[in-house]
mmCIF file of C-alpha atoms in Angstrom:
data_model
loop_
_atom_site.group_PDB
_atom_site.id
_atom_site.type_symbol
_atom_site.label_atom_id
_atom_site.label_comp_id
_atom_site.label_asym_id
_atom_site.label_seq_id
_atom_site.Cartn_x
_atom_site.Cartn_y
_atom_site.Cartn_z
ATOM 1 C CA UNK A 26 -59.085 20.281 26.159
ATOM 2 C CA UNK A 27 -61.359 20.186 29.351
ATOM 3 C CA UNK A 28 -64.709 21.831 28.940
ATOM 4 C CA UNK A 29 -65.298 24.871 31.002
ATOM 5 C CA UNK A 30 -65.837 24.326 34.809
ATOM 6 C CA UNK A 31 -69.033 25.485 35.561
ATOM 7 C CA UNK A 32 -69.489 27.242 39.033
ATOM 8 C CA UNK A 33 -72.589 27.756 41.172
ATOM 9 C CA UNK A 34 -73.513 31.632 41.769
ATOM 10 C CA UNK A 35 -71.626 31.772 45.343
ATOM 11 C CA UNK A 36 -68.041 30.464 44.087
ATOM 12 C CA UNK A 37 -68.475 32.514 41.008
ATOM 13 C CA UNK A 38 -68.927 35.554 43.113
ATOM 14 C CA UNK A 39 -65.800 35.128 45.057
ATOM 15 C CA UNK A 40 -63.719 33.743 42.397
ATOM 16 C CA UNK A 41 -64.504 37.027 40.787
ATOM 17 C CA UNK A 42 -63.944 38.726 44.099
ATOM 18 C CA UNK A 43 -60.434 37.012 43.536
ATOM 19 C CA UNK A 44 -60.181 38.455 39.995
ATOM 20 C CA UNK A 45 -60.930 41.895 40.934
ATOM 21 C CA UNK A 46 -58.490 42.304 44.221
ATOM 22 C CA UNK A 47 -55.771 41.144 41.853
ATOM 23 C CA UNK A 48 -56.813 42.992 39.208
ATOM 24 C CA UNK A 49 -56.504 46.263 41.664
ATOM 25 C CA UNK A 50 -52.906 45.042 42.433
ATOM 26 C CA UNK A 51 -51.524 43.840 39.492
ATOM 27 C CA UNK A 52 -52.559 47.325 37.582
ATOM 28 C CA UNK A 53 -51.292 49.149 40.525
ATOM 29 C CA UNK A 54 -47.960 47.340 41.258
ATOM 30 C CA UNK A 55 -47.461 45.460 37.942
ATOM 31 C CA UNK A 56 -46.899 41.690 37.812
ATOM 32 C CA UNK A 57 -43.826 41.624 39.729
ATOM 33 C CA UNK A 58 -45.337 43.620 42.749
ATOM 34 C CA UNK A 59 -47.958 41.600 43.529
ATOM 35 C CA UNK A 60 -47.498 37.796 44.844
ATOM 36 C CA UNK A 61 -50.476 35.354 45.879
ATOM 37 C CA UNK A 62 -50.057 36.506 49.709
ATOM 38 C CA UNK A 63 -50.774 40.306 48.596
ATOM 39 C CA UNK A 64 -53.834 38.723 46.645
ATOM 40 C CA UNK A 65 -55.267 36.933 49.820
ATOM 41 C CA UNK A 66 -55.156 39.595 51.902
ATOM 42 C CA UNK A 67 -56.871 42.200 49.834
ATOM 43 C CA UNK A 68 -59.884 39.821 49.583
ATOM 44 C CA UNK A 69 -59.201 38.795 53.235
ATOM 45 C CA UNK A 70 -58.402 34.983 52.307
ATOM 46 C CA UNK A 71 -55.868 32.426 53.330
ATOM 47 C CA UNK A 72 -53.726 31.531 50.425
ATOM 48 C CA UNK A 73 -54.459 28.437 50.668
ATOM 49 C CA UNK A 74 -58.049 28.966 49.831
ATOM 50 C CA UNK A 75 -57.033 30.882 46.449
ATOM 51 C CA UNK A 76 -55.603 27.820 45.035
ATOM 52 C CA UNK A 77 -59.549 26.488 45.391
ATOM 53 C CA UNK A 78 -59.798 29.272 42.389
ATOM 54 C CA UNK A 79 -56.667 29.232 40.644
ATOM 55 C CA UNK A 80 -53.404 27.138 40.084
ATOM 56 C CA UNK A 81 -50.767 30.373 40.566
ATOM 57 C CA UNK A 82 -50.372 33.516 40.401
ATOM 58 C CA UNK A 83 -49.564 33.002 36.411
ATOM 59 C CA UNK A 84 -53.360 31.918 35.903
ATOM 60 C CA UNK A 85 -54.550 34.754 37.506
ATOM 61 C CA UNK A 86 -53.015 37.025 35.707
ATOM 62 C CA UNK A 87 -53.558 35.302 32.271
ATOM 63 C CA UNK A 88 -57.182 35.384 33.277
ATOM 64 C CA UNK A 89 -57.173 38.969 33.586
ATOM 65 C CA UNK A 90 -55.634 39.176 30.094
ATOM 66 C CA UNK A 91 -57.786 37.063 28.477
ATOM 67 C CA UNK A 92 -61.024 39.324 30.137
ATOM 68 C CA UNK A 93 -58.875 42.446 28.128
ATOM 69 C CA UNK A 94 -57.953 40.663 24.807
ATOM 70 C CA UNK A 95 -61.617 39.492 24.363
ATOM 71 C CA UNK A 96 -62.829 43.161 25.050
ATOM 72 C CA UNK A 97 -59.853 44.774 22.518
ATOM 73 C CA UNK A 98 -61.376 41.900 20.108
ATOM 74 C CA UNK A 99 -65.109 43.360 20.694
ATOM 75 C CA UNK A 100 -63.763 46.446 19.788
ATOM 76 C CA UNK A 101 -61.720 45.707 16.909
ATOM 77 C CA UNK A 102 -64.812 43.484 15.059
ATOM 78 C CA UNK A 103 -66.799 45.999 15.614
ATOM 79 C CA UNK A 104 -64.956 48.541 13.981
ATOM 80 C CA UNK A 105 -64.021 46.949 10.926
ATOM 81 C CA UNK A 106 -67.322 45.409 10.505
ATOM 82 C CA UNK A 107 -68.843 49.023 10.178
ATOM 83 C CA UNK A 108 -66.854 49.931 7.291
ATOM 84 C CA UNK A 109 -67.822 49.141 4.049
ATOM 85 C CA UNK A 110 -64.520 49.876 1.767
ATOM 86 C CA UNK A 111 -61.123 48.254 2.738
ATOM 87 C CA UNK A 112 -60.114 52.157 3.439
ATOM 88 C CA UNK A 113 -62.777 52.876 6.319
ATOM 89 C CA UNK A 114 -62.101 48.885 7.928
ATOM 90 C CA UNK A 115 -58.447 49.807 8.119
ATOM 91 C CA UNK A 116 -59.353 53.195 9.834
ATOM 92 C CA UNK A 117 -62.044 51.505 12.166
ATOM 93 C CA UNK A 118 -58.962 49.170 13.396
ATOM 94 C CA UNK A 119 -57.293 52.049 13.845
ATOM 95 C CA UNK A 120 -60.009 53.978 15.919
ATOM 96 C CA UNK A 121 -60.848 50.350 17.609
ATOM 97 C CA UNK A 122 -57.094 50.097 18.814
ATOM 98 C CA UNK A 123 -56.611 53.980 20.048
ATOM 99 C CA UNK A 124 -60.036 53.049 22.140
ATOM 100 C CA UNK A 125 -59.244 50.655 23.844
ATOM 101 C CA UNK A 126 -55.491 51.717 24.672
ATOM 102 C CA UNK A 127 -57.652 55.195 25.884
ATOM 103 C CA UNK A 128 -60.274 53.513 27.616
ATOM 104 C CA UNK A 129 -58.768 50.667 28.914
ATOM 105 C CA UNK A 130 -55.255 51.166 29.535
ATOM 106 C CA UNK A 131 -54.475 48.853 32.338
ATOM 107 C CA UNK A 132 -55.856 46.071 30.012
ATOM 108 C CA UNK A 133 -53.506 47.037 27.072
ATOM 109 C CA UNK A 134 -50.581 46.892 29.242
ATOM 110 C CA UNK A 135 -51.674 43.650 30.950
ATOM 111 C CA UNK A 136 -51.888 42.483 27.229
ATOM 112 C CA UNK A 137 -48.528 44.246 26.239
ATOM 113 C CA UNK A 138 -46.871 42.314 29.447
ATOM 114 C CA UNK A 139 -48.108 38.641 28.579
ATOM 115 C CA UNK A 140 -46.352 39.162 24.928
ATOM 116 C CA UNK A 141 -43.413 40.648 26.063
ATOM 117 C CA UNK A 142 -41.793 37.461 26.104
ATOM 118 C CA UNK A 143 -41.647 37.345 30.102
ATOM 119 C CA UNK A 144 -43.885 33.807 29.654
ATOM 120 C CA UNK A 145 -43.122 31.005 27.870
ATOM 121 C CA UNK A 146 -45.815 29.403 25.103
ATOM 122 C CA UNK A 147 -44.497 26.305 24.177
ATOM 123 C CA UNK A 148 -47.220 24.905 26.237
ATOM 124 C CA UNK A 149 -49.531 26.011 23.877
ATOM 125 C CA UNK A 150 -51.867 23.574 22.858
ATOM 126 C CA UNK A 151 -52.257 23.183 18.770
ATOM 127 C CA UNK A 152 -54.327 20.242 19.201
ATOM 128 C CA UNK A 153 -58.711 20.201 17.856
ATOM 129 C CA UNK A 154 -60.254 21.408 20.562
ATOM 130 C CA UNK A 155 -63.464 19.565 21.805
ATOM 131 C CA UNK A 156 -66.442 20.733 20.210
ATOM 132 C CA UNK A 157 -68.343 21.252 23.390
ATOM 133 C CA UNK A 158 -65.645 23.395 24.540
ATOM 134 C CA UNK A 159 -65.388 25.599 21.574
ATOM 135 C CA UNK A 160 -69.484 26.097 21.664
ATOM 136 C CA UNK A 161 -69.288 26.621 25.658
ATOM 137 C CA UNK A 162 -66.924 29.658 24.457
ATOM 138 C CA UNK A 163 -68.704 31.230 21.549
ATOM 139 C CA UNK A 164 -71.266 31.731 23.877
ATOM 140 C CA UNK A 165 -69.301 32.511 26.357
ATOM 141 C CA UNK A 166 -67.817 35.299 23.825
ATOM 142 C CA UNK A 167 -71.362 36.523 22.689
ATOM 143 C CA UNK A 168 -73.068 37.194 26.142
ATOM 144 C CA UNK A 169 -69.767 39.085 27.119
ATOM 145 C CA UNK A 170 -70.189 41.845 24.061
ATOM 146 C CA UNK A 171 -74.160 41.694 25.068
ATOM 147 C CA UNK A 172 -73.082 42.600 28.740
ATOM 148 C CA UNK A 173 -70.609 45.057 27.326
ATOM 149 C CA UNK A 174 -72.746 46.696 24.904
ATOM 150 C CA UNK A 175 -75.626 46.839 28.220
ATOM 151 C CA UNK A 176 -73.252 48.773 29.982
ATOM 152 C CA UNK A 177 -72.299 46.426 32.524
ATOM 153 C CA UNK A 178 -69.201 46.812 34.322
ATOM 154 C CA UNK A 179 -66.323 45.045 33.114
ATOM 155 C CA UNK A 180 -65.190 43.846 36.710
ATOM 156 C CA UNK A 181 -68.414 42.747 36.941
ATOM 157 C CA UNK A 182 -68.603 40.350 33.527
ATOM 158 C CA UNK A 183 -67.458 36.885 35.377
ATOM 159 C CA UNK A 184 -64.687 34.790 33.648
ATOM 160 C CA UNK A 185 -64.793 31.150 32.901
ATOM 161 C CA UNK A 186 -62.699 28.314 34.511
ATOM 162 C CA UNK A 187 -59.867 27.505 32.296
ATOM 163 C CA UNK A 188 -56.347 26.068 32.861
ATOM 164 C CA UNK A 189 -53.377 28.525 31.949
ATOM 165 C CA UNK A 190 -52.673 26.575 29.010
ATOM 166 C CA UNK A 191 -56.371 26.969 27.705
ATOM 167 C CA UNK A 192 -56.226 30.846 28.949
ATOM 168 C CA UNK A 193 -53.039 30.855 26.742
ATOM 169 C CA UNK A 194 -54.573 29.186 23.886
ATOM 170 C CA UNK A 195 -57.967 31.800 24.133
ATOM 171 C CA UNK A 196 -55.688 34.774 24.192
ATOM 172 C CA UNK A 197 -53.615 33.849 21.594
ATOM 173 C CA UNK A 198 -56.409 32.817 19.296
ATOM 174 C CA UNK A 199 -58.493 35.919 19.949
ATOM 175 C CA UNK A 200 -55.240 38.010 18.887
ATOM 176 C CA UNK A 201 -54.633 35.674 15.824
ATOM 177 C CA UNK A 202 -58.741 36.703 14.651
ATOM 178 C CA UNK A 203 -57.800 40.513 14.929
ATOM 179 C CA UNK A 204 -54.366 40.070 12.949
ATOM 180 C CA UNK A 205 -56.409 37.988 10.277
ATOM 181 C CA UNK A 206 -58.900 40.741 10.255
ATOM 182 C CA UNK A 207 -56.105 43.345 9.955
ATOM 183 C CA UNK A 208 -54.721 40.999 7.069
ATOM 184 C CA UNK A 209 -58.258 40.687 5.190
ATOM 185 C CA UNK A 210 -58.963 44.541 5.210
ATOM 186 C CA UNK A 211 -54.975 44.991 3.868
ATOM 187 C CA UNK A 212 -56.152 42.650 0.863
ATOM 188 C CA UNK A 213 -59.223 44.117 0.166
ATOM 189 C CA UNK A 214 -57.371 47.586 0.029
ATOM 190 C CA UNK A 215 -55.012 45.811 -2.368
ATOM 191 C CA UNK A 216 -57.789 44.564 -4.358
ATOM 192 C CA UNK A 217 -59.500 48.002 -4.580
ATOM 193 C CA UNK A 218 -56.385 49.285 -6.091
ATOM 194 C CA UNK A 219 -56.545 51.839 -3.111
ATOM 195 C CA UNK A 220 -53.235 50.485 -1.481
ATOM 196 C CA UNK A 221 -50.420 49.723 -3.964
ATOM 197 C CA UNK A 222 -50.039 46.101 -5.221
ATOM 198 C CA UNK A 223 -46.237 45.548 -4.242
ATOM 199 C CA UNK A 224 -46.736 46.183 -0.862
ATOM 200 C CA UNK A 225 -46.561 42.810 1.366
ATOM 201 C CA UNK A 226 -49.760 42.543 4.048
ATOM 202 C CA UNK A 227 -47.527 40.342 6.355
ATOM 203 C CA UNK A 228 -44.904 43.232 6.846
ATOM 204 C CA UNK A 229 -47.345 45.762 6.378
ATOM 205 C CA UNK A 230 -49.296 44.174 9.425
ATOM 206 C CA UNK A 231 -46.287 44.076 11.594
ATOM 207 C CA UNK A 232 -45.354 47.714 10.939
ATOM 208 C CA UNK A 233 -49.151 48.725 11.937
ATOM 209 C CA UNK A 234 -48.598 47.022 15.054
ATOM 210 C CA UNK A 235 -45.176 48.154 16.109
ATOM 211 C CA UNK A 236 -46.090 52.089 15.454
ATOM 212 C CA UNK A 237 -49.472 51.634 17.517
ATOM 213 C CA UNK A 238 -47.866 49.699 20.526
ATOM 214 C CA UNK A 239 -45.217 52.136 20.367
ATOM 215 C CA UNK A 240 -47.121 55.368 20.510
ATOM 216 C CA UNK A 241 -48.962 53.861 23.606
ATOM 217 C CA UNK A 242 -45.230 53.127 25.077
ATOM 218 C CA UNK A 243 -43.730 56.632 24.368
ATOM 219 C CA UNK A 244 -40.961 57.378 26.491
ATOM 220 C CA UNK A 245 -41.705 60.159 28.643
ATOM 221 C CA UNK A 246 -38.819 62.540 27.014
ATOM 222 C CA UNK A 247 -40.180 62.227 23.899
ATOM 223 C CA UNK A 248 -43.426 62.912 25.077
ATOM 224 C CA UNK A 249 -42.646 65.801 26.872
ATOM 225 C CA UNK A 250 -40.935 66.984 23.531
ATOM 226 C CA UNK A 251 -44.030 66.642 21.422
ATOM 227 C CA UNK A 252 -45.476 68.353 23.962
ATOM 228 C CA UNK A 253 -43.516 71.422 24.297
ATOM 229 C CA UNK A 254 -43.658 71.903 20.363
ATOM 230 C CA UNK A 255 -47.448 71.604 20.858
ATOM 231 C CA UNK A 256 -48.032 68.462 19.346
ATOM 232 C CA UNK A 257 -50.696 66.136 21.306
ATOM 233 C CA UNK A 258 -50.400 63.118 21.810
ATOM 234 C CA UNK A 259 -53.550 62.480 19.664
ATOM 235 C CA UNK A 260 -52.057 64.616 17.048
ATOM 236 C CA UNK A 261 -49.006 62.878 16.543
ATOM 237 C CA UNK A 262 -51.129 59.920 16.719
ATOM 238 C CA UNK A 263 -53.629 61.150 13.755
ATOM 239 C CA UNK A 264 -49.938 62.359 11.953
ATOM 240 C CA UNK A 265 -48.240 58.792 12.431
ATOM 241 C CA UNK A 266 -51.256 57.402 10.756
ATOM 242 C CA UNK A 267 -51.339 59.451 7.651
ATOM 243 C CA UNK A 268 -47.498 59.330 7.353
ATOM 244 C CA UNK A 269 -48.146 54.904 6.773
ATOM 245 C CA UNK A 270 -50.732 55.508 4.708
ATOM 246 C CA UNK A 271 -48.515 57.908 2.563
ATOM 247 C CA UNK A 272 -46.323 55.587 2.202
ATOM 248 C CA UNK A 273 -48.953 52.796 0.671
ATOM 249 C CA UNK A 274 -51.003 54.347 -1.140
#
């Protein structure tokens, strides 16, 4: 694993430049819509000149997931760090996952795309990584949640020079620390006797997943059903929630 390139403040700047045209046009148009010539003209560059910045159109985009999945993993830390009894860290997973999904949508379904199966991870590296590389990133991860926490605009918060096989690797590992979270907080429940012994954390994780990806991927007719019975979205939401945890306590 190659340690992160580092960049001087002008090709930082329009790398970033890069980053946010495509971002524009890949939340806009979706992944298919958008090609590397539709990229170089929206920040007025020759294609050829993009591949100074990035291998393909597939690194750009996993860049643009990795800037979401370490913000969703801000959020999710942060919300199950708050709570003190397994009960409250399960709910602020919950309330960390409805956030983001509500305040960053376009990220969510960036994130929802990459593990939709459309791209393939065998390439994903399970070697050690270099120790230098893992520090570079750790504080790469805690001057991101400083910049977040400041206020500063995501598009703004610059993102560091990886391969798409190291972007992979980031993403995937930042998703496996929220499911080992989730997993913890399931145990500790179990352990408080406040969720019942029998039930298994592994499918219990997977179920919590599938119901909250799926109320952010309603299908607009049953939407618009809810809706007509007067059921919000956040309702049913709130309703889905207390129907699992029915069901395990």
């Amino acid at each position: 694993m190659s340690k992160i390139k580092r960049m001087d403040r002008k090709k930082e700047k329009r790398r970033n430049e890069i980053l946010k045209a495509a971002e524009k046009l890949f939340f806009s148009k979706g992944y298919d819509g958008v090609s590397l010539d539709s990229i170089a003209r929206e920040v007025d560059l020759g294609r050829s000149t993009l591949y100074l910045y990035f291998e393909n159109k597939e690194d750009i985009f996993f860049a643009i997931v990795f800037r979401g999945s370490v913000i969703f993993n801000i959020l999710v830390k942060s919300g199950v760090d708050k709570g003190e009894k397994a009960t409250e860290k399960l709910m602020g997973f919950k309330d960390a996952y409805q956030r983001f999904s509500e305040d960053y949508p376009h990220y969510f379904q960036a994130i929802n795309h990459f593990l939709s199966g459309r791209f393939d991870f065998h390439d994903r590296s399970v070697a050690e990584q270099e120790e230098n590389f893992r520090n570079s990133m750790k504080e790469y991860y805690d001057e991101f949640k400083m910049d977040l926490e400041d206020g500063k605009l995501v598009s703004d918060i610059p993102v560091p020079w990886l391969s798409s096989v190291e972007y992979m690797n980031e993403i995937l590992d930042l998703r496996g620390e929220i499911l080992n979270l989730l997993r913890d907080s399931i145990k500790l429940a179990i352990n408080e006797g406040t969720i019942r012994s029998d039930v298994d954390p592994t499918e219990l994780i997977a179920l919590l997943m599938i119901i909250m990806n799926g109320l952010d991927n309603m299908p607009p007719d049953i939407k618009n059903m809810l809706e007509i019975n007067g059921v919000s979205t956040e309702q049913f939401s709130e309703d889905i929630w207390n129907y699992v945890m029915r069901m395990i306590l």
